[in-house]
Amino acid sequence: MEQQEQSKARFGYAESRQKSTKLNRKSINRKSVKIIIVGAYAIGTHLAKLLSRNDHDTVLIDSDIDRLSSISADYDLMTVQASPSRIQTLKDAGVGNTDLFIAVTPDENLNMNACMLAKALGASRTVAKVDNNEYMDPKLKSFFESVGVTSLIYPEKLAAVDIVNGLKMSWVRQRWDVHDGALIMLGIKLRENCEILNQPLKDLCKPESPYHIVAIKRENETIIPRGDDVLKLHDIAYFMTTRQYIPYIRSIVGKERYADVKNVMIMGGGATAVRATALIPEYMKVKIFEADEARCDRLNELIDTKRVMVIHGDGRDIGLLNEEGIKNTQAFVALTGNAETNILACLTAKRLGVRKTVAMVENFDYVSMAESLDIGTIINKKALAASYIYQMMLDADVHNIHFLMSANADVAEFTAEPDSKVTRKKVFELGLPKGTTIGGLVRNGEGHLVSGGTQIEAGDSVVVFCHEVDMSRLEKFFR
């Protein structure tokens, strides 16, 4: 009896603890996918909420009762207050029949150790969040797999890729490449000089047209468009196209006068900034503003100082910005750990004439505010990490899942399997779920736009957009 009570207390089931902390343990039916998440921090909490609403059997483990108690009782998941490094904790959580074990605490050593234990105890796949870019070397993949860590995720690198993709085009809010640019998605804010406003999409996006509009963000609404929909002033329109037609799209949306990015200012010298500077093209000159003097010294050791200048100072200091050439800067990137600071800095840069602004906004509550203030590109590491992990839970051959922060939509590449449903009918006959559209496909390395009459073939890599649709509902079409 005493042992049973100790077990209850360890899992937060004891009546007194449950009453005081409002821990949530709903009765869990056995579902097709069981997931254990370690770490009730930003990424783990966001991912747990996402998965619990998609009918996955989800367990969230954390040693801190306060972090767990912030999880609303509205979510269908089990919370466990215990040390994730203890074997008994993992056994009691059901690690032996777990499909995916995800460790996303701030401590990379704890994450990897937990994954090693979980794999040894029977977990099918494990994912560990790390903070060391050296671990991401493809040559080390087999080593980590041999010790029980199936996959590694480094959110700062995911964010850096998004930032650099956005900087390559000053007139684009968001860019997403499929198969090394065989297909390209561009998110563009439409201004007064856009020549395709207020025209039905059925007249603009014909089968032979060089682009398709696959999604529209209009104020607080996301639209997966139909033929009768029109583009309106201040919409963010998501274009699917191929590389050769990018100049044409730039012309019709009236962005030809936007100067290409050659000079970049970055506020905040954290890990994301370091990774971004390593990926930024050589033709761009970069200045990093960092308020902490010791961190400046460290940055000078971590980055290529021939290409990047480190400046000790506050990126919101207008005098300093003017002194360092803000008038000749085409892009300003705010990457501090404070969302309000990043938004304020971007607004300051815009007032000083910078067209392209990028803000890291980790708090979802500030995303809509940043959009309303016309901050160009919004980066959220936990959403990027959650999208990356989510694709591991789908049975179909799916990869490159990406969350479009501004549109609150997902986009992913599905590979059509032989004799799958998508290969048996034309696109308009498939009966795709509402809120879903197919933007294009890559066949034999060549990008093609998709219309209602397109016939998808086995082996095609198909780009699918979803708004408020669980991607697991799409699996049956591709396998």
Short mmCIF file of C-alpha atoms in Angstrom, two decimals:
data_model
loop_
_atom_site.label_atom_id
_atom_site.label_comp_id
_atom_site.label_asym_id
_atom_site.label_seq_id
_atom_site.Cartn_x
_atom_site.Cartn_y
_atom_site.Cartn_z
CA MET A 1 0.00 0.00 0.00
CA GLU A 2 2.83 2.37 0.91
CA GLN A 3 4.58 1.62 -2.41
CA GLN A 4 1.35 2.34 -4.30
CA GLU A 5 0.98 5.71 -2.59
CA GLN A 6 4.60 6.60 -3.41
CA SER A 7 3.94 5.77 -7.04
CA LYS A 8 0.86 8.00 -7.05
CA ALA A 9 2.77 10.89 -5.53
CA ARG A 10 5.60 10.54 -8.01
CA PHE A 11 3.17 10.88 -10.91
CA GLY A 12 1.24 13.74 -9.36
CA TYR A 13 -1.91 11.67 -8.80
CA ALA A 14 -2.20 12.16 -5.04
CA GLU A 15 -5.45 13.98 -4.26
CA SER A 16 -3.89 16.82 -2.29
CA ARG A 17 -1.30 17.54 -4.97
CA GLN A 18 -3.80 17.29 -7.80
CA LYS A 19 -6.11 19.75 -6.07
CA SER A 20 -3.41 22.31 -5.38
CA THR A 21 -1.66 22.17 -8.75
CA LYS A 22 -4.52 21.20 -11.04
CA LEU A 23 -2.43 18.56 -12.77
CA ASN A 24 -4.30 16.96 -15.61
CA ARG A 25 -4.56 13.23 -16.14
CA LYS A 26 -7.46 12.33 -18.36
CA SER A 27 -8.24 8.72 -19.09
CA ILE A 28 -6.21 7.83 -22.15
CA ASN A 29 -7.50 5.47 -24.77
CA ARG A 30 -4.93 3.50 -26.71
CA LYS A 31 -4.35 5.33 -29.95
CA SER A 32 -2.22 4.56 -32.98
CA VAL A 33 0.71 6.74 -31.87
CA LYS A 34 2.12 7.02 -28.36
CA ILE A 35 4.46 9.93 -27.62
CA ILE A 36 6.44 10.85 -24.52
CA ILE A 37 7.76 14.42 -24.25
CA VAL A 38 10.40 15.35 -21.69
CA GLY A 39 10.55 19.02 -20.72
CA ALA A 40 7.55 21.31 -20.10
CA TYR A 41 9.38 24.32 -21.52
CA ALA A 42 8.45 26.33 -24.62
CA ILE A 43 8.98 23.63 -27.26
CA GLY A 44 7.70 20.73 -25.18
CA THR A 45 4.58 22.54 -24.02
CA HIS A 46 3.72 23.78 -27.52
CA LEU A 47 4.26 20.33 -29.00
CA ALA A 48 2.26 18.61 -26.26
CA LYS A 49 -0.73 20.90 -26.85
CA LEU A 50 -0.51 20.36 -30.59
CA LEU A 51 -0.34 16.57 -30.32
CA SER A 52 -3.01 16.20 -27.65
CA ARG A 53 -5.55 17.96 -29.86
CA ASN A 54 -4.70 15.61 -32.73
CA ASP A 55 -5.75 12.52 -30.78
CA HIS A 56 -2.26 11.23 -30.03
CA ASP A 57 -1.55 9.39 -26.77
CA THR A 58 0.71 12.03 -25.22
CA VAL A 59 2.64 12.04 -21.93
CA LEU A 60 4.53 15.13 -20.76
CA ILE A 61 7.25 14.61 -18.13
CA ASP A 62 8.92 17.34 -16.10
CA SER A 63 10.41 17.53 -12.61
CA ASP A 64 8.90 20.97 -11.93
CA ILE A 65 5.29 20.97 -10.81
CA ASP A 66 4.78 24.66 -11.61
CA ARG A 67 5.68 24.19 -15.26
CA LEU A 68 3.32 21.23 -15.53
CA SER A 69 0.49 23.06 -13.81
CA SER A 70 0.51 25.68 -16.57
CA ILE A 71 -0.84 23.05 -18.97
CA SER A 72 -4.57 23.63 -19.27
CA ALA A 73 -6.98 20.87 -18.29
CA ASP A 74 -8.52 21.34 -21.74
CA TYR A 75 -5.71 19.30 -23.30
CA ASP A 76 -6.05 15.53 -23.53
CA LEU A 77 -2.66 14.48 -22.21
CA MET A 78 -1.05 13.01 -19.10
CA THR A 79 1.38 15.11 -17.08
CA VAL A 80 4.02 13.40 -14.97
CA GLN A 81 6.03 15.16 -12.28
CA ALA A 82 9.24 13.17 -12.01
CA SER A 83 12.87 13.11 -13.06
CA PRO A 84 13.15 12.03 -16.71
CA SER A 85 16.62 10.60 -16.03
CA ARG A 86 15.20 7.89 -13.73
CA ILE A 87 14.57 4.50 -15.31
CA GLN A 88 11.49 3.90 -13.16
CA THR A 89 9.95 7.17 -14.32
CA LEU A 90 10.27 6.12 -17.95
CA LYS A 91 8.96 2.63 -17.29
CA ASP A 92 5.92 3.93 -15.42
CA ALA A 93 5.23 6.36 -18.28
CA GLY A 94 5.06 3.43 -20.70
CA VAL A 95 8.29 3.99 -22.58
CA GLY A 96 8.40 0.34 -23.64
CA ASN A 97 5.60 0.80 -26.16
CA THR A 98 6.34 4.39 -27.14
CA ASP A 99 6.48 5.27 -30.83
CA LEU A 100 8.32 8.55 -30.36
CA PHE A 101 10.29 9.80 -27.35
CA ILE A 102 11.10 13.54 -27.48
CA ALA A 103 13.51 15.22 -25.05
CA VAL A 104 13.45 19.02 -25.32
CA THR A 105 14.67 20.40 -21.98
CA PRO A 106 17.25 23.25 -21.99
CA ASP A 107 19.90 20.70 -20.92
CA GLU A 108 21.23 18.84 -23.98
CA ASN A 109 23.04 16.28 -21.80
CA LEU A 110 19.81 15.41 -20.00
CA ASN A 111 18.04 15.17 -23.36
CA MET A 112 20.56 12.75 -24.83
CA ASN A 113 20.78 10.65 -21.68
CA ALA A 114 16.99 10.39 -21.49
CA CYS A 115 16.87 9.31 -25.15
CA MET A 116 19.54 6.67 -24.60
CA LEU A 117 17.59 5.23 -21.67
CA ALA A 118 14.30 5.39 -23.55
CA LYS A 119 15.71 3.56 -26.56
CA ALA A 120 17.24 0.88 -24.35
CA LEU A 121 13.85 0.44 -22.63
CA GLY A 122 11.99 -0.09 -25.90
CA ALA A 123 11.09 3.29 -27.45
CA SER A 124 10.90 3.01 -31.25
CA ARG A 125 12.39 6.43 -32.08
CA THR A 126 14.01 9.15 -30.00
CA VAL A 127 14.62 12.86 -30.61
CA ALA A 128 16.96 15.05 -28.55
CA LYS A 129 17.19 18.84 -28.63
CA VAL A 130 20.81 20.00 -28.60
CA ASP A 131 22.62 23.33 -28.40
CA ASN A 132 25.89 22.31 -30.06
CA ASN A 133 26.11 22.71 -33.82
CA GLU A 134 28.98 20.20 -33.97
CA TYR A 135 26.53 17.43 -33.15
CA MET A 136 24.62 18.18 -36.36
CA ASP A 137 27.47 16.93 -38.56
CA PRO A 138 25.94 14.23 -40.83
CA LYS A 139 29.02 12.08 -40.18
CA LEU A 140 27.92 11.71 -36.54
CA LYS A 141 24.40 10.52 -37.33
CA SER A 142 25.28 6.82 -37.26
CA PHE A 143 27.15 7.27 -33.97
CA PHE A 144 24.19 8.89 -32.24
CA GLU A 145 21.86 6.22 -33.61
CA SER A 146 24.15 3.52 -32.23
CA VAL A 147 23.84 4.94 -28.70
CA GLY A 148 20.07 5.35 -28.89
CA VAL A 149 19.48 8.88 -30.20
CA THR A 150 17.58 8.52 -33.48
CA SER A 151 17.46 12.21 -34.38
CA LEU A 152 18.85 15.51 -33.15
CA ILE A 153 17.17 18.89 -33.41
CA TYR A 154 18.89 22.25 -33.10
CA PRO A 155 16.17 24.97 -33.13
CA GLU A 156 18.66 27.81 -33.55
CA LYS A 157 19.83 26.35 -36.84
CA LEU A 158 16.26 25.91 -38.08
CA ALA A 159 15.61 29.56 -37.25
CA ALA A 160 18.83 30.65 -38.96
CA VAL A 161 17.80 28.92 -42.19
CA ASP A 162 14.45 30.74 -42.14
CA ILE A 163 16.13 34.08 -41.46
CA VAL A 164 18.65 33.74 -44.28
CA ASN A 165 16.00 32.57 -46.76
CA GLY A 166 14.07 35.75 -45.96
CA LEU A 167 17.10 37.98 -46.34
CA LYS A 168 17.83 36.74 -49.84
CA MET A 169 14.78 38.66 -51.05
CA SER A 170 14.05 42.00 -49.42
CA TRP A 171 10.55 42.14 -50.92
CA VAL A 172 9.41 38.74 -49.59
CA ARG A 173 8.00 38.04 -46.12
CA GLN A 174 8.75 34.34 -46.28
CA ARG A 175 10.50 32.01 -48.70
CA TRP A 176 10.40 28.21 -48.72
CA ASP A 177 12.32 26.08 -51.21
CA VAL A 178 11.32 22.58 -52.32
CA HIS A 179 13.99 20.21 -53.69
CA ASP A 180 16.73 22.85 -53.83
CA GLY A 181 14.51 25.37 -55.55
CA ALA A 182 12.68 23.17 -58.06
CA LEU A 183 9.58 24.79 -56.54
CA ILE A 184 9.54 27.98 -54.48
CA MET A 185 6.89 29.42 -52.18
CA LEU A 186 6.90 33.17 -51.61
CA GLY A 187 4.85 34.98 -48.97
CA ILE A 188 4.36 38.59 -50.12
CA LYS A 189 2.57 41.57 -48.55
CA LEU A 190 0.46 43.24 -51.23
CA ARG A 191 0.65 47.04 -51.46
CA GLU A 192 -1.10 49.69 -53.57
CA ASN A 193 1.08 49.14 -56.65
CA CYS A 194 0.24 45.44 -56.93
CA GLU A 195 -1.42 44.92 -60.34
CA ILE A 196 -3.32 41.71 -59.54
CA LEU A 197 -5.60 43.06 -56.79
CA ASN A 198 -9.40 42.57 -56.91
CA GLN A 199 -9.37 40.03 -59.74
CA PRO A 200 -10.84 36.52 -59.40
CA LEU A 201 -8.10 33.95 -58.95
CA LYS A 202 -9.69 31.77 -61.63
CA ASP A 203 -8.64 34.49 -64.11
CA LEU A 204 -5.15 34.85 -62.64
CA CYS A 205 -4.16 31.28 -61.79
CA LYS A 206 -5.01 29.24 -64.85
CA PRO A 207 -3.40 25.83 -65.54
CA GLU A 208 -0.88 27.49 -67.87
CA SER A 209 -0.10 30.39 -65.47
CA PRO A 210 3.45 30.69 -64.05
CA TYR A 211 2.22 30.85 -60.44
CA HIS A 212 -0.60 29.72 -58.18
CA ILE A 213 -1.93 31.43 -55.05
CA VAL A 214 -2.10 28.67 -52.44
CA ALA A 215 -3.03 30.67 -49.33
CA ILE A 216 -4.05 34.19 -48.31
CA LYS A 217 -3.66 35.84 -44.91
CA ARG A 218 -6.19 38.66 -44.54
CA GLU A 219 -6.06 40.43 -41.16
CA ASN A 220 -6.81 37.61 -38.68
CA GLU A 221 -8.19 35.21 -41.28
CA THR A 222 -6.38 32.55 -43.29
CA ILE A 223 -7.98 31.60 -46.61
CA ILE A 224 -7.27 28.53 -48.71
CA PRO A 225 -8.56 30.20 -51.87
CA ARG A 226 -11.07 29.14 -54.50
CA GLY A 227 -11.46 30.45 -58.02
CA ASP A 228 -13.88 33.23 -57.03
CA ASP A 229 -11.62 34.63 -54.29
CA VAL A 230 -9.70 37.85 -54.95
CA LEU A 231 -6.54 39.40 -53.58
CA LYS A 232 -7.06 42.57 -51.55
CA LEU A 233 -4.86 45.41 -50.41
CA HIS A 234 -2.60 44.46 -47.46
CA ASP A 235 -3.17 40.71 -47.90
CA ILE A 236 -0.20 38.42 -47.46
CA ALA A 237 -0.42 36.15 -50.50
CA TYR A 238 1.47 32.86 -50.73
CA PHE A 239 2.66 32.19 -54.28
CA MET A 240 3.87 28.82 -55.52
CA THR A 241 6.11 29.15 -58.55
CA THR A 242 9.35 28.00 -60.16
CA ARG A 243 12.68 29.79 -60.02
CA GLN A 244 12.56 31.32 -63.50
CA TYR A 245 9.32 33.17 -62.79
CA ILE A 246 10.44 34.95 -59.60
CA PRO A 247 11.27 38.19 -61.51
CA TYR A 248 7.82 38.08 -63.13
CA ILE A 249 6.08 37.77 -59.75
CA ARG A 250 8.23 40.57 -58.36
CA SER A 251 6.99 42.75 -61.22
CA ILE A 252 3.25 42.03 -60.90
CA VAL A 253 3.23 42.61 -57.14
CA GLY A 254 5.01 45.94 -57.59
CA LYS A 255 8.21 45.17 -55.68
CA GLU A 256 10.80 45.99 -58.33
CA ARG A 257 11.93 49.15 -56.52
CA TYR A 258 12.83 47.25 -53.37
CA ALA A 259 16.62 47.23 -53.06
CA ASP A 260 18.28 43.84 -52.71
CA VAL A 261 19.82 43.12 -49.32
CA LYS A 262 23.53 43.87 -49.18
CA ASN A 263 23.93 45.27 -45.66
CA VAL A 264 22.40 43.57 -42.62
CA MET A 265 22.24 44.64 -38.98
CA ILE A 266 21.56 42.01 -36.31
CA MET A 267 20.60 42.90 -32.74
CA GLY A 268 21.49 40.18 -30.25
CA GLY A 269 24.52 37.92 -30.45
CA GLY A 270 23.04 34.63 -29.30
CA ALA A 271 23.31 31.20 -30.90
CA THR A 272 20.74 32.00 -33.59
CA ALA A 273 22.78 35.01 -34.72
CA VAL A 274 25.95 32.91 -34.86
CA ARG A 275 24.27 30.26 -36.99
CA ALA A 276 22.69 32.88 -39.26
CA THR A 277 26.00 34.61 -39.95
CA ALA A 278 27.49 31.26 -40.97
CA LEU A 279 24.74 30.84 -43.58
CA ILE A 280 24.43 34.40 -44.89
CA PRO A 281 25.78 34.76 -48.46
CA GLU A 282 29.23 36.26 -48.81
CA TYR A 283 27.96 39.27 -50.76
CA MET A 284 26.11 40.51 -47.66
CA LYS A 285 27.93 42.60 -45.05
CA VAL A 286 26.78 42.02 -41.47
CA LYS A 287 27.02 43.98 -38.23
CA ILE A 288 26.00 42.39 -34.91
CA PHE A 289 24.99 44.63 -32.00
CA GLU A 290 25.48 42.97 -28.62
CA ALA A 291 24.99 44.77 -25.28
CA ASP A 292 27.10 42.34 -23.22
CA GLU A 293 30.82 43.03 -23.55
CA ALA A 294 31.89 39.50 -22.58
CA ARG A 295 29.56 38.07 -25.21
CA CYS A 296 31.11 40.38 -27.81
CA ASP A 297 34.50 38.90 -27.03
CA ARG A 298 33.05 35.41 -27.42
CA LEU A 299 31.39 36.33 -30.72
CA ASN A 300 34.72 37.46 -32.12
CA GLU A 301 35.97 33.91 -31.46
CA LEU A 302 32.92 32.18 -32.95
CA ILE A 303 32.33 34.06 -36.19
CA ASP A 304 34.29 35.05 -39.29
CA THR A 305 35.28 38.60 -38.42
CA LYS A 306 36.35 39.23 -42.01
CA ARG A 307 32.68 39.11 -43.01
CA VAL A 308 30.96 40.14 -39.78
CA MET A 309 31.60 43.11 -37.50
CA VAL A 310 30.70 42.82 -33.81
CA ILE A 311 29.66 46.08 -32.14
CA HIS A 312 29.28 46.50 -28.38
CA GLY A 313 26.06 48.46 -27.96
CA ASP A 314 22.27 48.52 -27.88
CA GLY A 315 20.61 47.90 -31.25
CA ARG A 316 17.82 50.31 -30.28
CA ASP A 317 20.22 53.25 -29.82
CA ILE A 318 19.30 55.55 -32.72
CA GLY A 319 22.54 57.49 -32.46
CA LEU A 320 24.57 54.29 -32.65
CA LEU A 321 22.49 52.99 -35.55
CA ASN A 322 23.02 56.19 -37.50
CA GLU A 323 26.71 56.12 -36.74
CA GLU A 324 26.97 52.55 -38.06
CA GLY A 325 25.12 53.28 -41.30
CA ILE A 326 21.47 52.39 -40.76
CA LYS A 327 20.58 54.63 -43.75
CA ASN A 328 22.49 52.26 -46.05
CA THR A 329 21.11 49.08 -44.46
CA GLN A 330 18.47 47.02 -46.25
CA ALA A 331 17.67 44.49 -43.48
CA PHE A 332 17.43 44.61 -39.68
CA VAL A 333 17.18 41.37 -37.68
CA ALA A 334 16.25 41.43 -33.96
CA LEU A 335 17.22 38.21 -32.15
CA THR A 336 17.30 38.99 -28.44
CA GLY A 337 15.42 36.78 -26.00
CA ASN A 338 12.78 39.45 -25.42
CA ALA A 339 9.90 39.70 -27.91
CA GLU A 340 8.96 43.27 -26.95
CA THR A 341 12.55 44.41 -27.39
CA ASN A 342 12.75 42.77 -30.82
CA ILE A 343 9.49 44.30 -32.01
CA LEU A 344 10.45 47.77 -30.75
CA ALA A 345 13.86 47.55 -32.41
CA CYS A 346 12.31 46.55 -35.74
CA LEU A 347 9.86 49.46 -35.54
CA THR A 348 12.79 51.80 -34.89
CA ALA A 349 14.64 50.39 -37.90
CA LYS A 350 11.57 50.83 -40.11
CA ARG A 351 11.24 54.47 -39.05
CA LEU A 352 14.88 54.96 -40.01
CA GLY A 353 14.18 53.65 -43.50
CA VAL A 354 14.97 49.92 -43.36
CA ARG A 355 12.51 47.99 -45.53
CA LYS A 356 13.23 44.42 -44.44
CA THR A 357 12.79 43.61 -40.74
CA VAL A 358 12.94 40.24 -38.99
CA ALA A 359 11.93 39.70 -35.37
CA MET A 360 12.29 36.62 -33.21
CA VAL A 361 9.01 36.34 -31.29
CA GLU A 362 8.92 33.31 -29.00
CA ASN A 363 5.72 34.29 -27.20
CA PHE A 364 2.71 33.44 -29.37
CA ASP A 365 0.73 36.19 -27.64
CA TYR A 366 2.92 38.77 -29.36
CA VAL A 367 2.75 37.32 -32.87
CA SER A 368 -0.49 39.04 -33.85
CA MET A 369 0.78 42.32 -32.41
CA ALA A 370 3.98 42.04 -34.46
CA GLU A 371 1.92 41.39 -37.59
CA SER A 372 -0.36 44.35 -36.92
CA LEU A 373 2.72 46.58 -36.63
CA ASP A 374 3.87 45.34 -40.05
CA ILE A 375 7.00 43.58 -38.84
CA GLY A 376 8.24 41.83 -41.95
CA THR A 377 9.26 38.28 -40.98
CA ILE A 378 8.47 36.64 -37.65
CA ILE A 379 10.64 33.80 -36.36
CA ASN A 380 9.43 31.40 -33.67
CA LYS A 381 11.88 28.63 -32.78
CA LYS A 382 9.40 26.46 -30.90
CA ALA A 383 6.99 26.41 -33.83
CA LEU A 384 9.84 25.51 -36.21
CA ALA A 385 11.02 22.75 -33.89
CA ALA A 386 7.50 21.39 -33.41
CA SER A 387 6.96 21.20 -37.18
CA TYR A 388 10.25 19.36 -37.62
CA ILE A 389 9.35 16.81 -34.94
CA TYR A 390 5.76 16.42 -36.11
CA GLN A 391 6.76 14.95 -39.45
CA MET A 392 8.38 12.02 -37.64
CA MET A 393 4.97 10.85 -36.42
CA LEU A 394 3.38 10.41 -39.83
CA ASP A 395 3.42 7.01 -41.52
CA ALA A 396 3.39 8.41 -45.05
CA ASP A 397 6.62 9.48 -46.74
CA VAL A 398 6.48 13.13 -45.65
CA HIS A 399 9.29 15.56 -45.04
CA ASN A 400 10.14 19.26 -44.93
CA ILE A 401 7.07 20.19 -42.88
CA HIS A 402 7.06 23.93 -42.24
CA PHE A 403 4.78 26.07 -40.12
CA LEU A 404 3.79 29.37 -41.72
CA MET A 405 3.65 31.60 -38.66
CA SER A 406 1.78 34.49 -40.26
CA ALA A 407 -0.86 32.28 -41.88
CA ASN A 408 -1.21 29.78 -39.02
CA ALA A 409 -0.91 27.04 -41.63
CA ASP A 410 1.35 24.08 -42.37
CA VAL A 411 3.04 23.17 -45.63
CA ALA A 412 4.78 19.86 -46.32
CA GLU A 413 6.12 17.57 -49.01
CA PHE A 414 4.40 14.19 -49.36
CA THR A 415 5.84 11.53 -51.66
CA ALA A 416 3.12 9.62 -53.53
CA GLU A 417 3.49 5.85 -53.09
CA PRO A 418 2.63 3.40 -55.91
CA ASP A 419 -1.12 2.82 -56.24
CA SER A 420 -1.88 5.40 -53.53
CA LYS A 421 -5.16 7.30 -53.75
CA VAL A 422 -3.56 10.45 -55.19
CA THR A 423 -2.28 8.46 -58.17
CA ARG A 424 -5.70 7.04 -59.11
CA LYS A 425 -7.67 10.24 -59.72
CA LYS A 426 -7.13 13.76 -60.92
CA VAL A 427 -6.63 16.35 -58.20
CA PHE A 428 -10.17 17.79 -58.42
CA GLU A 429 -11.60 14.28 -57.88
CA LEU A 430 -9.57 13.43 -54.77
CA GLY A 431 -11.91 14.94 -52.16
CA LEU A 432 -9.16 16.55 -50.12
CA PRO A 433 -10.21 17.79 -46.66
CA LYS A 434 -11.53 21.34 -46.45
CA GLY A 435 -8.70 23.75 -45.70
CA THR A 436 -6.25 21.78 -47.85
CA THR A 437 -4.76 22.52 -51.26
CA ILE A 438 -1.98 21.09 -53.40
CA GLY A 439 0.39 23.79 -54.60
CA GLY A 440 2.80 21.92 -56.83
CA LEU A 441 4.88 18.80 -57.34
CA VAL A 442 8.41 17.83 -58.22
CA ARG A 443 8.83 15.03 -60.79
CA ASN A 444 12.29 13.83 -61.83
CA GLY A 445 13.83 16.91 -60.26
CA GLU A 446 11.62 19.37 -62.17
CA GLY A 447 9.00 21.57 -60.51
CA HIS A 448 5.43 21.70 -61.84
CA LEU A 449 2.43 23.71 -60.68
CA VAL A 450 -0.71 21.72 -59.94
CA SER A 451 -4.24 22.43 -61.17
CA GLY A 452 -7.49 20.54 -60.74
CA GLY A 453 -6.83 18.47 -63.83
CA THR A 454 -3.33 17.37 -62.79
CA GLN A 455 -2.66 13.63 -62.51
CA ILE A 456 -0.18 12.86 -59.75
CA GLU A 457 2.18 9.93 -60.35
CA ALA A 458 3.96 7.54 -57.99
CA GLY A 459 7.23 9.04 -56.79
CA ASP A 460 6.08 12.63 -57.20
CA SER A 461 6.98 14.93 -54.31
CA VAL A 462 3.75 16.85 -53.69
CA VAL A 463 3.53 20.14 -51.80
CA VAL A 464 0.42 20.31 -49.62
CA PHE A 465 -0.93 23.32 -47.68
CA CYS A 466 -3.15 22.80 -44.61
CA HIS A 467 -5.04 25.28 -42.47
CA GLU A 468 -6.65 23.84 -39.32
CA VAL A 469 -6.28 20.33 -40.74
CA ASP A 470 -4.34 17.56 -39.01
CA MET A 471 -1.79 16.32 -41.55
CA SER A 472 -2.39 12.76 -40.41
CA ARG A 473 -5.74 12.99 -42.27
CA LEU A 474 -3.78 13.38 -45.50
CA GLU A 475 -1.67 10.26 -45.06
CA LYS A 476 -4.32 7.97 -46.55
CA PHE A 477 -4.10 9.84 -49.85
CA PHE A 478 -0.35 9.19 -50.26
CA ARG A 479 0.21 5.64 -49.01
#
